[in-house]
PDB file of C-alpha atoms in Angstrom:
ATOM      1  CA  MET A  17       0.013   0.123  -0.198  1.00  0.00           C
ATOM      2  CA  THR A  18       1.080   3.788  -0.407  1.00  0.00           C
ATOM      3  CA  ALA A  19       2.212   6.000   2.302  1.00  0.00           C
ATOM      4  CA  LEU A  20       2.976   9.600   1.858  1.00  0.00           C
ATOM      5  CA  ILE A  21       5.225  12.476   3.162  1.00  0.00           C
ATOM      6  CA  TYR A  22       4.788  15.964   3.874  1.00  0.00           C
ATOM      7  CA  CYS A  23       8.210  17.890   3.863  1.00  0.00           C
ATOM      8  CA  PRO A  24       8.516  21.896   3.179  1.00  0.00           C
ATOM      9  CA  PHE A  25      11.973  22.888   2.019  1.00  0.00           C
ATOM     10  CA  PRO A  26      13.893  25.964   1.979  1.00  0.00           C
ATOM     11  CA  ASP A  27      13.298  26.626  -1.692  1.00  0.00           C
ATOM     12  CA  ALA A  28      12.422  24.680  -4.679  1.00  0.00           C
ATOM     13  CA  ALA A  29      15.616  24.075  -5.839  1.00  0.00           C
ATOM     14  CA  THR A  30      16.423  22.170  -2.538  1.00  0.00           C
ATOM     15  CA  ALA A  31      13.150  20.338  -3.254  1.00  0.00           C
ATOM     16  CA  GLU A  32      13.605  19.109  -6.633  1.00  0.00           C
ATOM     17  CA  ARG A  33      17.062  17.996  -5.542  1.00  0.00           C
ATOM     18  CA  LEU A  34      16.357  15.898  -2.475  1.00  0.00           C
ATOM     19  CA  GLY A  35      13.232  14.621  -4.584  1.00  0.00           C
ATOM     20  CA  GLY A  36      15.702  13.332  -7.199  1.00  0.00           C
ATOM     21  CA  GLN A  37      18.003  11.913  -5.033  1.00  0.00           C
ATOM     22  CA  LEU A  38      15.393  10.194  -3.587  1.00  0.00           C
ATOM     23  CA  LEU A  39      13.797   8.991  -6.591  1.00  0.00           C
ATOM     24  CA  ALA A  40      17.417   7.784  -8.415  1.00  0.00           C
ATOM     25  CA  GLU A  41      17.622   5.796  -4.793  1.00  0.00           C
ATOM     26  CA  ASN A  42      14.038   3.835  -5.267  1.00  0.00           C
ATOM     27  CA  LEU A  43      12.838   5.470  -1.738  1.00  0.00           C
ATOM     28  CA  ILE A  44      10.042   7.278  -3.756  1.00  0.00           C
ATOM     29  CA  GLY A  45       7.588   7.118  -6.466  1.00  0.00           C
ATOM     30  CA  CYS A  46       6.853  10.546  -7.198  1.00  0.00           C
ATOM     31  CA  ILE A  47       7.259  14.572  -6.047  1.00  0.00           C
ATOM     32  CA  ASN A  48       5.075  16.996  -6.173  1.00  0.00           C
ATOM     33  CA  ILE A  49       6.251  20.485  -5.624  1.00  0.00           C
ATOM     34  CA  GLY A  50       4.030  22.920  -4.428  1.00  0.00           C
ATOM     35  CA  GLY A  51       3.930  26.867  -4.456  1.00  0.00           C
ATOM     36  CA  PRO A  52       4.997  29.619  -1.684  1.00  0.00           C
ATOM     37  CA  ILE A  53       3.640  28.660   2.080  1.00  0.00           C
ATOM     38  CA  ARG A  54       3.826  31.196   4.681  1.00  0.00           C
ATOM     39  CA  SER A  55       5.149  29.540   8.015  1.00  0.00           C
ATOM     40  CA  LEU A  56       4.737  30.096  11.517  1.00  0.00           C
ATOM     41  CA  PHE A  57       6.135  28.571  13.714  1.00  0.00           C
ATOM     42  CA  CYS A  58       7.188  28.294  18.079  1.00  0.00           C
ATOM     43  CA  TRP A  59      10.942  27.402  18.005  1.00  0.00           C
ATOM     44  CA  GLN A  60      12.720  27.815  21.719  1.00  0.00           C
ATOM     45  CA  GLY A  61      10.051  29.045  22.994  1.00  0.00           C
ATOM     46  CA  GLU A  62      10.512  32.101  20.476  1.00  0.00           C
ATOM     47  CA  MET A  63       7.807  32.613  17.516  1.00  0.00           C
ATOM     48  CA  GLY A  64       8.855  32.723  14.034  1.00  0.00           C
ATOM     49  CA  ALA A  65       7.814  32.996  10.631  1.00  0.00           C
ATOM     50  CA  GLY A  66       9.038  32.468   6.815  1.00  0.00           C
ATOM     51  CA  GLU A  67       8.603  31.491   3.560  1.00  0.00           C
ATOM     52  CA  GLU A  68       8.816  27.780   2.354  1.00  0.00           C
ATOM     53  CA  ILE A  69       7.997  25.180  -0.179  1.00  0.00           C
ATOM     54  CA  PRO A  70       6.234  22.474   0.574  1.00  0.00           C
ATOM     55  CA  ALA A  71       6.341  19.123  -1.430  1.00  0.00           C
ATOM     56  CA  LEU A  72       4.368  15.669  -0.672  1.00  0.00           C
ATOM     57  CA  ILE A  73       6.047  12.664  -1.586  1.00  0.00           C
ATOM     58  CA  LYS A  74       4.502   9.211  -2.383  1.00  0.00           C
ATOM     59  CA  THR A  75       6.343   6.308  -1.692  1.00  0.00           C
ATOM     60  CA  ASP A  76       5.328   2.475  -0.429  1.00  0.00           C
ATOM     61  CA  ALA A  77       4.332   1.759   2.875  1.00  0.00           C
ATOM     62  CA  SER A  78       7.024  -0.602   3.267  1.00  0.00           C
ATOM     63  CA  LEU A  79      10.054   2.168   2.071  1.00  0.00           C
ATOM     64  CA  LEU A  80       8.251   4.816   4.270  1.00  0.00           C
ATOM     65  CA  ASP A  81      10.407   4.916   7.405  1.00  0.00           C
ATOM     66  CA  ARG A  82      13.513   4.574   5.034  1.00  0.00           C
ATOM     67  CA  ALA A  83      12.202   7.629   2.798  1.00  0.00           C
ATOM     68  CA  VAL A  84      11.415   9.355   6.117  1.00  0.00           C
ATOM     69  CA  THR A  85      15.040   9.057   7.382  1.00  0.00           C
ATOM     70  CA  ARG A  86      17.362   8.867   4.331  1.00  0.00           C
ATOM     71  CA  LEU A  87      15.251  12.812   3.294  1.00  0.00           C
ATOM     72  CA  GLU A  88      16.398  14.304   6.934  1.00  0.00           C
ATOM     73  CA  ALA A  89      20.098  13.486   6.331  1.00  0.00           C
ATOM     74  CA  LEU A  90      19.772  15.189   3.124  1.00  0.00           C
ATOM     75  CA  HIS A  91      17.655  17.842   3.954  1.00  0.00           C
ATOM     76  CA  PRO A  92      19.241  21.338   4.678  1.00  0.00           C
ATOM     77  CA  TYR A  93      17.801  22.506   7.712  1.00  0.00           C
ATOM     78  CA  ASP A  94      18.708  20.738  10.868  1.00  0.00           C
ATOM     79  CA  THR A  95      15.276  19.898  12.145  1.00  0.00           C
ATOM     80  CA  PRO A  96      13.749  19.698   9.423  1.00  0.00           C
ATOM     81  CA  ALA A  97       9.521  18.739   9.554  1.00  0.00           C
ATOM     82  CA  ILE A  98       9.103  15.246   7.864  1.00  0.00           C
ATOM     83  CA  MET A  99       5.699  13.646   8.379  1.00  0.00           C
ATOM     84  CA  GLY A 100       4.959  10.528   6.891  1.00  0.00           C
ATOM     85  CA  TRP A 101       1.209   7.668   6.756  1.00  0.00           C
ATOM     86  CA  ARG A 102       0.077   5.097   5.475  1.00  0.00           C
ATOM     87  CA  CYS A 103      -3.048   5.271   3.013  1.00  0.00           C
ATOM     88  CA  ASP A 104      -5.850   3.311   3.692  1.00  0.00           C
ATOM     89  CA  SER A 105      -7.050   3.640   0.159  1.00  0.00           C
ATOM     90  CA  ALA A 106      -5.522   3.938  -3.280  1.00  0.00           C
ATOM     91  CA  GLY A 107      -6.018   3.792  -6.755  1.00  0.00           C
ATOM     92  CA  SER A 108      -5.010   0.117  -8.632  1.00  0.00           C
ATOM     93  CA  GLY A 109      -2.394   2.523 -10.908  1.00  0.00           C
ATOM     94  CA  THR A 110      -1.009   4.240  -7.616  1.00  0.00           C
ATOM     95  CA  ALA A 111       0.950   2.108  -6.254  1.00  0.00           C
ATOM     96  CA  GLN A 112       4.971   2.357  -6.829  1.00  0.00           C
TER      97      GLN A 112
ATOM     98  CA  MET B  26     -15.425   9.604  10.557  1.00  0.00           C
ATOM     99  CA  THR B  27     -14.085  11.997   7.881  1.00  0.00           C
ATOM    100  CA  ALA B  28     -11.573  10.598   4.883  1.00  0.00           C
ATOM    101  CA  LEU B  29      -9.115  12.390   2.520  1.00  0.00           C
ATOM    102  CA  ILE B  30      -7.689  11.698  -0.512  1.00  0.00           C
ATOM    103  CA  TYR B  31      -5.006  13.395  -2.402  1.00  0.00           C
ATOM    104  CA  CYS B  32      -5.126  13.367  -6.153  1.00  0.00           C
ATOM    105  CA  PRO B  33      -2.759  15.447  -8.812  1.00  0.00           C
ATOM    106  CA  PHE B  34      -5.021  16.172 -11.975  1.00  0.00           C
ATOM    107  CA  PRO B  35      -3.911  17.557 -15.436  1.00  0.00           C
ATOM    108  CA  ASP B  36      -5.816  20.615 -14.752  1.00  0.00           C
ATOM    109  CA  ALA B  37      -7.460  22.902 -13.153  1.00  0.00           C
ATOM    110  CA  ALA B  38     -10.813  22.127 -15.605  1.00  0.00           C
ATOM    111  CA  THR B  39     -10.161  18.629 -15.157  1.00  0.00           C
ATOM    112  CA  ALA B  40     -10.107  18.662 -11.063  1.00  0.00           C
ATOM    113  CA  GLU B  41     -13.486  20.585 -11.378  1.00  0.00           C
ATOM    114  CA  ARG B  42     -15.395  18.322 -14.001  1.00  0.00           C
ATOM    115  CA  LEU B  43     -14.150  14.820 -11.871  1.00  0.00           C
ATOM    116  CA  GLY B  44     -15.091  16.737  -8.755  1.00  0.00           C
ATOM    117  CA  GLY B  45     -18.524  17.882  -9.718  1.00  0.00           C
ATOM    118  CA  GLN B  46     -19.288  14.117 -10.898  1.00  0.00           C
ATOM    119  CA  LEU B  47     -18.307  13.223  -7.269  1.00  0.00           C
ATOM    120  CA  LEU B  48     -19.787  15.342  -5.794  1.00  0.00           C
ATOM    121  CA  ALA B  49     -22.968  14.773  -8.010  1.00  0.00           C
ATOM    122  CA  GLU B  50     -22.544  11.109  -7.444  1.00  0.00           C
ATOM    123  CA  ASN B  51     -22.465  11.983  -3.201  1.00  0.00           C
ATOM    124  CA  LEU B  52     -19.461  10.114  -3.104  1.00  0.00           C
ATOM    125  CA  ILE B  53     -17.646  13.375  -1.573  1.00  0.00           C
ATOM    126  CA  GLY B  54     -18.452  16.320   0.438  1.00  0.00           C
ATOM    127  CA  CYS B  55     -16.091  18.853  -1.400  1.00  0.00           C
ATOM    128  CA  ILE B  56     -12.327  19.179  -3.475  1.00  0.00           C
ATOM    129  CA  ASN B  57     -10.041  22.097  -2.971  1.00  0.00           C
ATOM    130  CA  ILE B  58      -7.998  22.286  -5.875  1.00  0.00           C
ATOM    131  CA  GLY B  59      -4.859  24.431  -5.379  1.00  0.00           C
ATOM    132  CA  GLY B  60      -2.349  26.005  -7.729  1.00  0.00           C
ATOM    133  CA  PRO B  61      -0.018  24.398 -10.195  1.00  0.00           C
ATOM    134  CA  ILE B  62       2.271  21.581  -8.415  1.00  0.00           C
ATOM    135  CA  ARG B  63       5.789  20.649  -9.924  1.00  0.00           C
ATOM    136  CA  SER B  64       5.824  16.684  -9.971  1.00  0.00           C
ATOM    137  CA  LEU B  65       9.222  14.902 -10.558  1.00  0.00           C
ATOM    138  CA  PHE B  66       8.257  11.134 -10.809  1.00  0.00           C
ATOM    139  CA  CYS B  67      10.114   7.966 -11.917  1.00  0.00           C
ATOM    140  CA  TRP B  68       8.132   5.431 -14.828  1.00  0.00           C
ATOM    141  CA  GLN B  69       9.205   2.660 -16.007  1.00  0.00           C
ATOM    142  CA  GLY B  70      13.038   3.474 -15.097  1.00  0.00           C
ATOM    143  CA  GLU B  71      12.338   6.909 -16.745  1.00  0.00           C
ATOM    144  CA  MET B  72      13.090   9.890 -15.197  1.00  0.00           C
ATOM    145  CA  GLY B  73      10.044  12.111 -15.817  1.00  0.00           C
ATOM    146  CA  ALA B  74       9.180  15.952 -14.443  1.00  0.00           C
ATOM    147  CA  GLY B  75       5.610  17.796 -15.269  1.00  0.00           C
ATOM    148  CA  GLU B  76       3.203  20.188 -14.036  1.00  0.00           C
ATOM    149  CA  GLU B  77       0.024  19.424 -12.342  1.00  0.00           C
ATOM    150  CA  ILE B  78      -3.046  20.498  -9.990  1.00  0.00           C
ATOM    151  CA  PRO B  79      -3.609  18.846  -6.850  1.00  0.00           C
ATOM    152  CA  ALA B  80      -6.732  18.174  -5.231  1.00  0.00           C
ATOM    153  CA  LEU B  81      -7.403  17.215  -1.478  1.00  0.00           C
ATOM    154  CA  ILE B  82     -10.976  15.483  -1.268  1.00  0.00           C
ATOM    155  CA  LYS B  83     -13.171  15.587   1.377  1.00  0.00           C
ATOM    156  CA  THR B  84     -15.669  12.206   1.801  1.00  0.00           C
ATOM    157  CA  ASP B  85     -16.751  10.262   4.796  1.00  0.00           C
ATOM    158  CA  ALA B  86     -14.649   6.951   6.134  1.00  0.00           C
ATOM    159  CA  SER B  87     -17.756   4.559   4.483  1.00  0.00           C
ATOM    160  CA  LEU B  88     -17.129   5.596   1.129  1.00  0.00           C
ATOM    161  CA  LEU B  89     -12.938   6.362   0.762  1.00  0.00           C
ATOM    162  CA  ASP B  90     -13.134   2.696  -1.122  1.00  0.00           C
ATOM    163  CA  ARG B  91     -15.864   3.464  -3.530  1.00  0.00           C
ATOM    164  CA  ALA B  92     -14.523   7.378  -4.188  1.00  0.00           C
ATOM    165  CA  VAL B  93     -11.526   6.703  -4.779  1.00  0.00           C
ATOM    166  CA  THR B  94     -12.750   3.502  -7.240  1.00  0.00           C
ATOM    167  CA  ARG B  95     -14.656   6.228  -9.071  1.00  0.00           C
ATOM    168  CA  LEU B  96     -11.924   9.247  -9.711  1.00  0.00           C
ATOM    169  CA  GLU B  97      -9.907   6.501 -10.970  1.00  0.00           C
ATOM    170  CA  ALA B  98     -12.611   5.035 -13.451  1.00  0.00           C
ATOM    171  CA  LEU B  99     -13.090   8.465 -14.559  1.00  0.00           C
ATOM    172  CA  HIS B 100      -9.852   9.962 -14.561  1.00  0.00           C
ATOM    173  CA  PRO B 101      -8.032  11.043 -17.799  1.00  0.00           C
ATOM    174  CA  TYR B 102      -4.458   9.019 -16.855  1.00  0.00           C
ATOM    175  CA  ASP B 103      -4.165   5.013 -17.136  1.00  0.00           C
ATOM    176  CA  THR B 104      -2.587   4.940 -13.789  1.00  0.00           C
ATOM    177  CA  PRO B 105      -3.627   8.297 -12.005  1.00  0.00           C
ATOM    178  CA  ALA B 106      -1.716   8.903  -8.535  1.00  0.00           C
ATOM    179  CA  ILE B 107      -4.963   8.450  -6.326  1.00  0.00           C
ATOM    180  CA  MET B 108      -4.456   8.008  -2.228  1.00  0.00           C
ATOM    181  CA  GLY B 109      -6.772   8.327   0.839  1.00  0.00           C
ATOM    182  CA  TRP B 110      -6.819   8.189   4.513  1.00  0.00           C
ATOM    183  CA  ARG B 111      -8.858   8.160   7.301  1.00  0.00           C
ATOM    184  CA  CYS B 112      -8.714  10.963   9.501  1.00  0.00           C
ATOM    185  CA  ASP B 113      -8.646  10.437  13.661  1.00  0.00           C
ATOM    186  CA  SER B 114     -10.026  13.643  14.938  1.00  0.00           C
ATOM    187  CA  ALA B 115     -12.624  16.204  12.904  1.00  0.00           C
ATOM    188  CA  GLY B 116     -14.467  19.020  13.911  1.00  0.00           C
ATOM    189  CA  SER B 117     -18.141  18.047  14.483  1.00  0.00           C
ATOM    190  CA  GLY B 118     -18.945  20.521  11.890  1.00  0.00           C
ATOM    191  CA  THR B 119     -16.838  18.392   9.024  1.00  0.00           C
ATOM    192  CA  ALA B 120     -18.808  15.152   8.697  1.00  0.00           C
ATOM    193  CA  GLN B 121     -20.205  14.900   5.545  1.00  0.00           C
TER     194      GLN B 121
ATOM    195  CA  MET C  23       4.692  11.071  17.235  1.00  0.00           C
ATOM    196  CA  THR C  24       3.819  13.501  15.067  1.00  0.00           C
ATOM    197  CA  ALA C  25       0.214  14.620  13.976  1.00  0.00           C
ATOM    198  CA  LEU C  26      -1.627  17.127  10.832  1.00  0.00           C
ATOM    199  CA  ILE C  27      -4.162  18.538  10.494  1.00  0.00           C
ATOM    200  CA  TYR C  28      -5.885  20.448   7.622  1.00  0.00           C
ATOM    201  CA  CYS C  29      -8.323  23.380   7.429  1.00  0.00           C
ATOM    202  CA  PRO C  30      -9.010  25.635   4.786  1.00  0.00           C
ATOM    203  CA  PHE C  31      -9.999  29.281   5.706  1.00  0.00           C
ATOM    204  CA  PRO C  32     -12.089  32.217   4.391  1.00  0.00           C
ATOM    205  CA  ASP C  33      -8.447  34.126   4.284  1.00  0.00           C
ATOM    206  CA  ALA C  34      -4.965  34.136   4.821  1.00  0.00           C
ATOM    207  CA  ALA C  35      -5.337  36.862   7.710  1.00  0.00           C
ATOM    208  CA  THR C  36      -7.670  34.730   9.350  1.00  0.00           C
ATOM    209  CA  ALA C  37      -5.749  31.582   9.310  1.00  0.00           C
ATOM    210  CA  GLU C  38      -2.300  33.414  10.699  1.00  0.00           C
ATOM    211  CA  ARG C  39      -4.239  35.166  13.569  1.00  0.00           C
ATOM    212  CA  LEU C  40      -5.685  31.791  14.189  1.00  0.00           C
ATOM    213  CA  GLY C  41      -2.500  29.933  13.558  1.00  0.00           C
ATOM    214  CA  GLY C  42      -0.707  32.159  16.021  1.00  0.00           C
ATOM    215  CA  GLN C  43      -3.818  31.733  18.987  1.00  0.00           C
ATOM    216  CA  LEU C  44      -3.142  27.689  18.360  1.00  0.00           C
ATOM    217  CA  LEU C  45       0.645  28.451  18.827  1.00  0.00           C
ATOM    218  CA  ALA C  46       1.029  31.157  21.502  1.00  0.00           C
ATOM    219  CA  GLU C  47      -1.024  28.056  23.342  1.00  0.00           C
ATOM    220  CA  ASN C  48       1.711  25.566  23.233  1.00  0.00           C
ATOM    221  CA  LEU C  49      -1.591  23.371  20.879  1.00  0.00           C
ATOM    222  CA  ILE C  50       0.427  22.701  17.857  1.00  0.00           C
ATOM    223  CA  GLY C  51       4.273  23.214  17.101  1.00  0.00           C
ATOM    224  CA  CYS C  52       3.620  25.069  13.710  1.00  0.00           C
ATOM    225  CA  ILE C  53       1.126  26.164  10.442  1.00  0.00           C
ATOM    226  CA  ASN C  54       1.710  26.270   6.987  1.00  0.00           C
ATOM    227  CA  ILE C  55      -0.150  28.666   4.993  1.00  0.00           C
ATOM    228  CA  GLY C  56      -1.146  28.035   1.495  1.00  0.00           C
ATOM    229  CA  GLY C  57      -1.872  29.700  -1.758  1.00  0.00           C
ATOM    230  CA  PRO C  58      -5.689  30.586  -2.418  1.00  0.00           C
ATOM    231  CA  ILE C  59      -8.025  26.888  -3.417  1.00  0.00           C
ATOM    232  CA  ARG C  60     -10.601  26.759  -5.588  1.00  0.00           C
ATOM    233  CA  SER C  61     -13.119  24.751  -3.243  1.00  0.00           C
ATOM    234  CA  LEU C  62     -16.193  22.874  -4.820  1.00  0.00           C
ATOM    235  CA  PHE C  63     -18.715  21.546  -2.478  1.00  0.00           C
ATOM    236  CA  CYS C  64     -22.417  20.272  -1.651  1.00  0.00           C
ATOM    237  CA  TRP C  65     -24.222  21.894   1.286  1.00  0.00           C
ATOM    238  CA  GLN C  66     -27.706  21.208   2.621  1.00  0.00           C
ATOM    239  CA  GLY C  67     -28.315  19.778  -1.238  1.00  0.00           C
ATOM    240  CA  GLU C  68     -27.096  22.784  -3.065  1.00  0.00           C
ATOM    241  CA  MET C  69     -23.861  22.677  -5.013  1.00  0.00           C
ATOM    242  CA  GLY C  70     -21.557  25.847  -4.233  1.00  0.00           C
ATOM    243  CA  ALA C  71     -17.880  26.749  -5.163  1.00  0.00           C
ATOM    244  CA  GLY C  72     -16.059  29.773  -3.354  1.00  0.00           C
ATOM    245  CA  GLU C  73     -11.925  30.453  -2.975  1.00  0.00           C
ATOM    246  CA  GLU C  74     -10.208  29.717   0.432  1.00  0.00           C
ATOM    247  CA  ILE C  75      -6.566  29.667   1.558  1.00  0.00           C
ATOM    248  CA  PRO C  76      -5.429  26.052   3.034  1.00  0.00           C
ATOM    249  CA  ALA C  77      -3.249  25.375   5.895  1.00  0.00           C
ATOM    250  CA  LEU C  78      -1.602  22.219   7.467  1.00  0.00           C
ATOM    251  CA  ILE C  79      -0.837  22.297  10.551  1.00  0.00           C
ATOM    252  CA  LYS C  80       1.582  19.795  12.655  1.00  0.00           C
ATOM    253  CA  THR C  81       1.161  19.137  16.094  1.00  0.00           C
ATOM    254  CA  ASP C  82       1.602  15.940  18.721  1.00  0.00           C
ATOM    255  CA  ALA C  83      -0.763  12.825  18.687  1.00  0.00           C
ATOM    256  CA  SER C  84      -1.175  13.574  22.044  1.00  0.00           C
ATOM    257  CA  LEU C  85      -2.794  17.215  21.514  1.00  0.00           C
ATOM    258  CA  LEU C  86      -4.691  16.339  18.386  1.00  0.00           C
ATOM    259  CA  ASP C  87      -8.090  16.343  19.679  1.00  0.00           C
ATOM    260  CA  ARG C  88      -7.523  19.183  21.835  1.00  0.00           C
ATOM    261  CA  ALA C  89      -6.216  21.305  18.735  1.00  0.00           C
ATOM    262  CA  VAL C  90      -9.230  20.398  16.407  1.00  0.00           C
ATOM    263  CA  THR C  91     -11.750  20.718  19.295  1.00  0.00           C
ATOM    264  CA  ARG C  92      -9.933  24.744  19.903  1.00  0.00           C
ATOM    265  CA  LEU C  93      -9.706  25.251  16.052  1.00  0.00           C
ATOM    266  CA  GLU C  94     -13.469  24.747  16.106  1.00  0.00           C
ATOM    267  CA  ALA C  95     -14.617  27.058  18.466  1.00  0.00           C
ATOM    268  CA  LEU C  96     -12.116  29.753  16.946  1.00  0.00           C
ATOM    269  CA  HIS C  97     -12.820  29.046  13.203  1.00  0.00           C
ATOM    270  CA  PRO C  98     -15.399  32.173  11.599  1.00  0.00           C
ATOM    271  CA  TYR C  99     -17.093  29.183  10.004  1.00  0.00           C
ATOM    272  CA  ASP C 100     -20.735  27.702  11.398  1.00  0.00           C
ATOM    273  CA  THR C 101     -18.921  23.864  10.386  1.00  0.00           C
ATOM    274  CA  PRO C 102     -15.591  24.147   9.360  1.00  0.00           C
ATOM    275  CA  ALA C 103     -13.618  21.297   7.209  1.00  0.00           C
ATOM    276  CA  ILE C 104     -10.975  20.219   9.851  1.00  0.00           C
ATOM    277  CA  MET C 105      -9.485  16.933   9.853  1.00  0.00           C
ATOM    278  CA  GLY C 106      -6.633  15.404  11.622  1.00  0.00           C
ATOM    279  CA  TRP C 107      -4.897  12.396  11.016  1.00  0.00           C
ATOM    280  CA  ARG C 108      -1.913  10.883  13.131  1.00  0.00           C
ATOM    281  CA  CYS C 109       1.536   9.947  11.370  1.00  0.00           C
ATOM    282  CA  ASP C 110       3.217   6.688  11.296  1.00  0.00           C
ATOM    283  CA  SER C 111       6.569   8.112  11.037  1.00  0.00           C
ATOM    284  CA  ALA C 112       8.323  11.310  11.369  1.00  0.00           C
ATOM    285  CA  GLY C 113      12.073  12.766  11.200  1.00  0.00           C
ATOM    286  CA  SER C 114      13.813  12.729  14.392  1.00  0.00           C
ATOM    287  CA  GLY C 115      13.691  16.981  14.762  1.00  0.00           C
ATOM    288  CA  THR C 116       9.876  16.800  13.415  1.00  0.00           C
ATOM    289  CA  ALA C 117       8.303  15.996  17.287  1.00  0.00           C
ATOM    290  CA  GLN C 118       7.027  19.011  18.777  1.00  0.00           C
TER     291      GLN C 118
END
């Protein structure tokens, strides 16, 4: 079954580069890179805000943990927000 | 309980047409159609890229499989990426 | 473990204000506010459409229900669509 990963990136070029890397390593099936988002967050007790580029990544449930771990290693942030979840239903052509 | 479906479309007009069809068939409660995304993918061993229109669809968990199957039948791609998951929490007014 | 909440807002200012409120109340870790979406929906048997602002909110699974309930109380719609789900995998730095 399919799984999805959501992760914001600092910019589109980084999202494309890391998405291409994960594709080349056969850890994901595709990455959808969106338009700019405005992010508000609380970090070490301080409110902050910034602009990021969101990406939604399709992978297989059996690869989810490995893809999240590899993306974290590649991501330029010290503590990137990387969130994955298994799907309950998918089109027959959706599997990797 | 509510469920969500994520699906990229070739363009906004197709997303609206198919979303309207699923609404008319009472298979979904709403469709949110986003701005353009850049998609990178690996298909039959070949890397590819393109522009798509993402949509997030709200339905009921009891209708999830039927909505995914119907969307796949309507979608213009041969193997569309259609991914659905059940929610664990929802506003009281969110149910269809 | 991390959890995500998806919620459309009437505009970006409302999304920022309510996101800031939930951050100040330590109910969420961050909010990602996207560009405009076109929403099609069926409400009390009538088809409708409109423009909204989507937001994806990161919280902790232990706070998910409280964050959804509080967001519903703050949201300007009578019956806002607020959908939350627990993640199955997250980067080590992703937890709140």
